[in-house]
Amino acid sequence: MKLRWLIRSQSIATLAAGMIYPYYLLFLKNLGNSYSKYGLAFAVFTISSAAAAHWLAPFVDRHGRLLLALSSFGMTAAMLLFPWAGAYIWVLGLQLLMGLCAAMQKMSERLLLADHTEPGARGRLLGSYQFWTSVSSGFAVVFGGYLIDWLTIDVLFYLSALLYALSGWAVLRAARQTAPPPAGRAHLLPATRRCRSKAAGARSRPDRVYIPRYHIYTMPPIIAAHSNAPSTTPTISPLPITECS
């Protein structure tokens, strides 16, 4: 199933988020802040996420997986820095970073869900995705509650950072497995992709023209027409043609 790597990586990310977010208010209360400041911090998170989504929209189609990995690594940095935030202004700055990461995660997640499913057959895959991510979130809340009874909330932040980093690594690993082979292994590509690769390389070689095999037979009459032109007109030298197979 093409969606399996996405389910795994985002289940880990959901586990990390569910472990810390329900107890996030306790951290702000330890700083001596009120509920109104908690509301302001959450508003900064949502508004920055909305603004970042509008700004990132042109890049999502080409860099969906990269943005998904960056969102996990950005959340890793935020979780590592939170225990060291001794003032409310630092909390607001981290909320801005988390809003940016949330925008990258949501947009790239939805894009990849659409890319890896087909119309008319999306229901089962989306159900599986929603099931595993929701189950991960539920277990995370329970586990975080037991853990905070024995340890401190700082430990939850560090453990959440570890899980976010693992999620980002899973995305990058999946991207490497589906990346195109290097140039030295071009012979392993299908014929149509080899031809596309040669055509792309022709941009740096303006003296050569690469065309598919099924077009090669239409060229000689054109070349002959140019080569048999009267001597009074300048002769047009045909470009060398390399056949793709």
PDB file of N, CA and C in Angstrom, residues 28 43 61 125 162-163 191:
ATOM      1  N   LEU A  28       2.245  26.486  31.137  1.00  0.00           N
ATOM      2  CA  LEU A  28       2.020  27.923  31.234  1.00  0.00           C
ATOM      3  C   LEU A  28       1.648  28.331  32.667  1.00  0.00           C
ATOM      4  N   ALA A  43      -4.024  31.659  20.175  1.00  0.00           N
ATOM      5  CA  ALA A  43      -4.412  32.491  19.034  1.00  0.00           C
ATOM      6  C   ALA A  43      -3.210  32.785  18.143  1.00  0.00           C
ATOM      7  N   ASP A  61       2.921  21.656  -3.969  1.00  0.00           N
ATOM      8  CA  ASP A  61       2.821  20.650  -5.026  1.00  0.00           C
ATOM      9  C   ASP A  61       4.171  20.018  -5.346  1.00  0.00           C
ATOM     10  N   LEU A 125      -8.704   3.649   2.343  1.00  0.00           N
ATOM     11  CA  LEU A 125      -7.381   4.120   2.734  1.00  0.00           C
ATOM     12  C   LEU A 125      -7.472   5.279   3.719  1.00  0.00           C
ATOM     13  N   LEU A 162      11.708  13.651  20.642  1.00  0.00           N
ATOM     14  CA  LEU A 162      12.272  12.428  20.075  1.00  0.00           C
ATOM     15  C   LEU A 162      11.321  11.790  19.068  1.00  0.00           C
ATOM     16  N   LEU A 163      10.042  11.760  19.390  1.00  0.00           N
ATOM     17  CA  LEU A 163       9.064  11.165  18.480  1.00  0.00           C
ATOM     18  C   LEU A 163       8.903  11.996  17.208  1.00  0.00           C
ATOM     19  N   ALA A 191      11.703   2.648 -21.099  1.00  0.00           N
ATOM     20  CA  ALA A 191      12.110   3.362 -22.307  1.00  0.00           C
ATOM     21  C   ALA A 191      11.573   4.783 -22.327  1.00  0.00           C
TER      22      ALA A 191
END
